[in-house]
Amino acid sequence: MPKVLVAARTFGKYSQEPVDFLRKHGFEVIVFDKEDLSSVISDVDALIIGTPKVTENMLVNSHVKIISKHGVGVDNIDLAAATRLGIPVTIAQGANTESVAELVIGFIFSLARNIVFAHINVKENLWPNVIGMEVHDKVLGLLGFGAIAREVAKRALCLGMKVASYDPYVSKEDIERTGVTYVNFDEIFKISDFVSIHVPLNEKTRNLVGENELKIMKKTAFLINTARGGVIEEKSLIKALKERWINGAALDVFNEEPLNPSSELFTCGNVVMTPHMGAHTIEAVYRMNMMAAKSIVDFFEGRIPAHIVNKEVLSKLQKRG
Ligand code: NAD
């Protein structure tokens, strides 16, 4: 009986259906709730993985045949090693797009109206005079114009915001067809009242937003990051928040997760933080669960799973039959 190691916090948590689906198709399901997989990976045939790291060393010392990412960001998986070893890596493409987009809209209102600050004060029996701003007519700059950014754009346009985006891999025509203005990289930071980051984390995007970008932002502007912590230079962001180069930030993702208790972000009064929960809605979790489980079943039953990110492995797999 092939074994599936599940290292994803919300797999099977709100519905038993994905676990039953795997069992019905003859898999043993092993749930693992720690971050370091090295002690358990050697004995399994497939992985359903959330945030724990999957290294080359782990893969070489295992007989894992497929990795199914419970989400879309694959920066915790050594993709090059998986490809070299002929291991397909699948993602739950589109499963959480709306959920992340909705969190971004929540962040926009939270920042614009100081909702978290106001809530904390009222809970402490204080009644501060809270002044916010309208989002109508404000500029939302989207760094990256992929699936999530497009959903954010649709919602922001409905709110009467002006939306601009920079994405070197999407044409100006493609962006402008959606009612969004195409701008260059620097302009995103210069013109926006809210900058929201929607790029994947890779060698090109690591620390993409640093001191330069934060310094050219408006002093009244807010930065939102629901993509990956590593895209922003966290030290520069802390400086920007403390020295008020920008008005504030809302962060769902961090360089180190869970956030290190010694992080200076805790001492910044103008930041709203959430525990990497962008994809955590009942609807998105159900879709991610089922897509992840289906990839594994398809693969072991001889079908090509959907949404393989390292398609190069397909020729190797087809040769092996
Ligand atoms: P996507 O692949 O559809 O879009 C990413 C876009 O970024 C693409 O259009 C790409 O062309 C663009 N891009 C790449 N490099 C760029 C650069 N240097 N400058 C500007 N644009 C660049 O991905 P998506 O589904 O929209 O997700 C975006 C990211 O959000 C994911 O990679 C993931 O890391 C993160 N995410 C976070 C959560 C969460 O829980 N907070 C959930 C899902 C996804």
Short mmCIF file of N, CA, C and O in Angstrom, two decimals, residues 170-224:
data_model
loop_
_atom_site.label_atom_id
_atom_site.label_comp_id
_atom_site.label_asym_id
_atom_site.label_seq_id
_atom_site.Cartn_x
_atom_site.Cartn_y
_atom_site.Cartn_z
N VAL A 170 3.85 40.07 -18.38
CA VAL A 170 2.50 40.23 -18.92
C VAL A 170 2.50 41.49 -19.78
O VAL A 170 3.06 42.52 -19.39
N SER A 171 1.90 41.41 -20.97
CA SER A 171 1.97 42.56 -21.88
C SER A 171 1.10 43.71 -21.38
O SER A 171 0.12 43.51 -20.64
N LYS A 172 1.49 44.90 -21.85
CA LYS A 172 0.74 46.13 -21.51
C LYS A 172 -0.74 45.94 -21.93
O LYS A 172 -1.65 46.26 -21.17
N GLU A 173 -0.94 45.38 -23.13
CA GLU A 173 -2.31 45.21 -23.66
C GLU A 173 -3.13 44.31 -22.73
O GLU A 173 -4.28 44.58 -22.41
N ASP A 174 -2.49 43.24 -22.31
CA ASP A 174 -3.16 42.27 -21.44
C ASP A 174 -3.59 42.92 -20.12
O ASP A 174 -4.69 42.69 -19.62
N ILE A 175 -2.71 43.76 -19.59
CA ILE A 175 -3.01 44.43 -18.32
C ILE A 175 -4.10 45.48 -18.54
O ILE A 175 -5.09 45.54 -17.80
N GLU A 176 -3.95 46.28 -19.60
CA GLU A 176 -4.87 47.41 -19.78
C GLU A 176 -6.26 46.96 -20.20
O GLU A 176 -7.25 47.66 -19.95
N ARG A 177 -6.34 45.75 -20.79
CA ARG A 177 -7.65 45.19 -21.16
C ARG A 177 -8.56 45.04 -19.93
O ARG A 177 -9.77 45.04 -20.03
N THR A 178 -7.96 44.92 -18.76
CA THR A 178 -8.76 44.68 -17.54
C THR A 178 -9.11 45.98 -16.82
O THR A 178 -9.65 45.95 -15.71
N GLY A 179 -8.75 47.11 -17.44
CA GLY A 179 -9.07 48.39 -16.80
C GLY A 179 -7.97 48.86 -15.85
O GLY A 179 -8.14 49.81 -15.10
N VAL A 180 -6.83 48.17 -15.89
CA VAL A 180 -5.70 48.49 -15.02
C VAL A 180 -4.64 49.21 -15.85
O VAL A 180 -4.42 48.85 -17.02
N THR A 181 -3.98 50.21 -15.27
CA THR A 181 -2.95 50.96 -16.00
C THR A 181 -1.61 50.27 -15.87
O THR A 181 -1.21 49.88 -14.77
N TYR A 182 -0.92 50.12 -17.00
CA TYR A 182 0.41 49.51 -16.98
C TYR A 182 1.44 50.57 -16.63
O TYR A 182 1.49 51.62 -17.26
N VAL A 183 2.25 50.32 -15.62
CA VAL A 183 3.30 51.28 -15.24
C VAL A 183 4.62 50.54 -15.09
O VAL A 183 4.65 49.31 -15.08
N ASN A 184 5.73 51.31 -14.96
CA ASN A 184 7.00 50.61 -14.76
C ASN A 184 7.24 50.34 -13.28
O ASN A 184 6.47 50.77 -12.42
N PHE A 185 8.32 49.63 -12.99
CA PHE A 185 8.57 49.16 -11.63
C PHE A 185 8.60 50.32 -10.61
O PHE A 185 7.89 50.28 -9.60
N ASP A 186 9.39 51.37 -10.91
CA ASP A 186 9.51 52.48 -9.95
C ASP A 186 8.18 53.19 -9.72
O ASP A 186 7.86 53.59 -8.61
N GLU A 187 7.44 53.34 -10.83
CA GLU A 187 6.17 54.09 -10.74
C GLU A 187 5.20 53.46 -9.75
O GLU A 187 4.45 54.17 -9.06
N ILE A 188 5.20 52.13 -9.70
CA ILE A 188 4.31 51.44 -8.75
C ILE A 188 4.48 52.04 -7.36
O ILE A 188 3.52 52.30 -6.65
N PHE A 189 5.74 52.26 -6.99
CA PHE A 189 6.02 52.74 -5.64
C PHE A 189 5.74 54.24 -5.52
O PHE A 189 5.29 54.71 -4.48
N LYS A 190 6.03 54.96 -6.62
CA LYS A 190 5.88 56.43 -6.58
C LYS A 190 4.42 56.87 -6.52
O LYS A 190 4.08 57.79 -5.80
N ILE A 191 3.56 56.22 -7.30
CA ILE A 191 2.21 56.78 -7.49
C ILE A 191 1.14 56.17 -6.58
O ILE A 191 0.05 56.70 -6.49
N SER A 192 1.47 55.05 -5.92
CA SER A 192 0.40 54.31 -5.24
C SER A 192 0.12 54.78 -3.83
O SER A 192 1.04 55.16 -3.09
N ASP A 193 -1.16 54.69 -3.45
CA ASP A 193 -1.55 54.91 -2.05
C ASP A 193 -1.47 53.58 -1.29
O ASP A 193 -1.29 53.55 -0.08
N PHE A 194 -1.63 52.50 -2.04
CA PHE A 194 -1.46 51.15 -1.49
C PHE A 194 -0.63 50.36 -2.51
O PHE A 194 -0.98 50.35 -3.69
N VAL A 195 0.46 49.75 -2.05
CA VAL A 195 1.22 48.86 -2.94
C VAL A 195 0.98 47.44 -2.43
O VAL A 195 1.17 47.17 -1.24
N SER A 196 0.53 46.55 -3.31
CA SER A 196 0.28 45.18 -2.88
C SER A 196 1.15 44.23 -3.71
O SER A 196 1.20 44.31 -4.93
N ILE A 197 1.84 43.33 -3.01
CA ILE A 197 2.83 42.47 -3.67
C ILE A 197 2.23 41.12 -4.04
O ILE A 197 1.64 40.43 -3.19
N HIS A 198 2.43 40.74 -5.32
CA HIS A 198 1.84 39.48 -5.81
C HIS A 198 2.78 38.71 -6.72
O HIS A 198 2.37 38.12 -7.71
N VAL A 199 4.09 38.74 -6.39
CA VAL A 199 5.06 38.00 -7.20
C VAL A 199 5.48 36.74 -6.45
O VAL A 199 5.44 36.71 -5.22
N PRO A 200 5.92 35.71 -7.18
CA PRO A 200 6.42 34.52 -6.47
C PRO A 200 7.80 34.84 -5.89
O PRO A 200 8.47 35.78 -6.35
N LEU A 201 8.24 34.07 -4.91
CA LEU A 201 9.60 34.26 -4.39
C LEU A 201 10.55 33.38 -5.19
O LEU A 201 10.38 32.17 -5.28
N ASN A 202 11.53 34.00 -5.85
CA ASN A 202 12.58 33.25 -6.56
C ASN A 202 13.86 34.09 -6.54
O ASN A 202 13.89 35.14 -5.89
N GLU A 203 14.88 33.65 -7.25
CA GLU A 203 16.18 34.36 -7.19
C GLU A 203 16.03 35.82 -7.66
O GLU A 203 16.74 36.69 -7.20
N LYS A 204 15.10 36.04 -8.60
CA LYS A 204 14.95 37.39 -9.15
C LYS A 204 14.12 38.30 -8.23
O LYS A 204 14.24 39.52 -8.29
N THR A 205 13.23 37.72 -7.45
CA THR A 205 12.33 38.57 -6.65
C THR A 205 12.74 38.67 -5.18
O THR A 205 12.14 39.45 -4.44
N ARG A 206 13.75 37.88 -4.77
CA ARG A 206 14.17 37.98 -3.36
C ARG A 206 14.67 39.41 -3.09
O ARG A 206 15.44 39.95 -3.86
N ASN A 207 14.17 40.00 -2.03
CA ASN A 207 14.53 41.38 -1.65
C ASN A 207 14.25 42.42 -2.74
O ASN A 207 14.92 43.44 -2.81
N LEU A 208 13.28 42.13 -3.57
CA LEU A 208 12.92 43.04 -4.67
C LEU A 208 12.49 44.40 -4.13
O LEU A 208 12.73 45.44 -4.75
N VAL A 209 11.83 44.39 -2.98
CA VAL A 209 11.38 45.65 -2.38
C VAL A 209 12.29 45.97 -1.19
O VAL A 209 12.25 45.30 -0.16
N GLY A 210 13.14 46.97 -1.38
CA GLY A 210 14.10 47.34 -0.34
C GLY A 210 14.05 48.82 -0.06
O GLY A 210 13.05 49.50 -0.36
N GLU A 211 15.15 49.32 0.49
CA GLU A 211 15.21 50.72 0.91
C GLU A 211 14.82 51.69 -0.23
O GLU A 211 14.02 52.60 -0.01
N ASN A 212 15.37 51.46 -1.43
CA ASN A 212 15.08 52.36 -2.57
C ASN A 212 13.59 52.50 -2.81
O ASN A 212 13.05 53.60 -2.94
N GLU A 213 12.93 51.34 -2.88
CA GLU A 213 11.50 51.33 -3.21
C GLU A 213 10.69 51.97 -2.07
O GLU A 213 9.77 52.75 -2.31
N LEU A 214 11.05 51.63 -0.83
CA LEU A 214 10.30 52.15 0.32
C LEU A 214 10.47 53.66 0.43
O LEU A 214 9.56 54.37 0.86
N LYS A 215 11.65 54.15 0.02
CA LYS A 215 11.91 55.59 0.12
C LYS A 215 11.18 56.39 -0.95
O LYS A 215 10.93 57.58 -0.75
N ILE A 216 10.89 55.75 -2.09
CA ILE A 216 10.17 56.52 -3.12
C ILE A 216 8.64 56.44 -2.96
O ILE A 216 7.89 57.09 -3.66
N MET A 217 8.20 55.63 -2.00
CA MET A 217 6.75 55.57 -1.75
C MET A 217 6.29 56.87 -1.09
O MET A 217 7.07 57.55 -0.44
N LYS A 218 5.00 57.18 -1.26
CA LYS A 218 4.45 58.36 -0.60
C LYS A 218 4.49 58.13 0.92
O LYS A 218 4.28 56.99 1.36
N LYS A 219 4.69 59.18 1.67
CA LYS A 219 4.71 59.05 3.14
C LYS A 219 3.36 58.59 3.69
O LYS A 219 3.25 58.05 4.78
N THR A 220 2.32 58.85 2.89
CA THR A 220 0.96 58.49 3.32
C THR A 220 0.56 57.08 2.85
O THR A 220 -0.55 56.63 3.13
N ALA A 221 1.47 56.42 2.12
CA ALA A 221 1.09 55.15 1.48
C ALA A 221 1.30 53.94 2.39
O ALA A 221 2.05 53.99 3.38
N PHE A 222 0.61 52.87 2.02
CA PHE A 222 0.68 51.62 2.78
C PHE A 222 1.23 50.50 1.87
O PHE A 222 0.96 50.48 0.67
N LEU A 223 1.95 49.56 2.50
CA LEU A 223 2.48 48.40 1.77
C LEU A 223 1.76 47.14 2.27
O LEU A 223 1.59 46.96 3.48
N ILE A 224 1.36 46.30 1.32
CA ILE A 224 0.66 45.06 1.69
C ILE A 224 1.42 43.88 1.10
O ILE A 224 1.77 43.89 -0.09
#
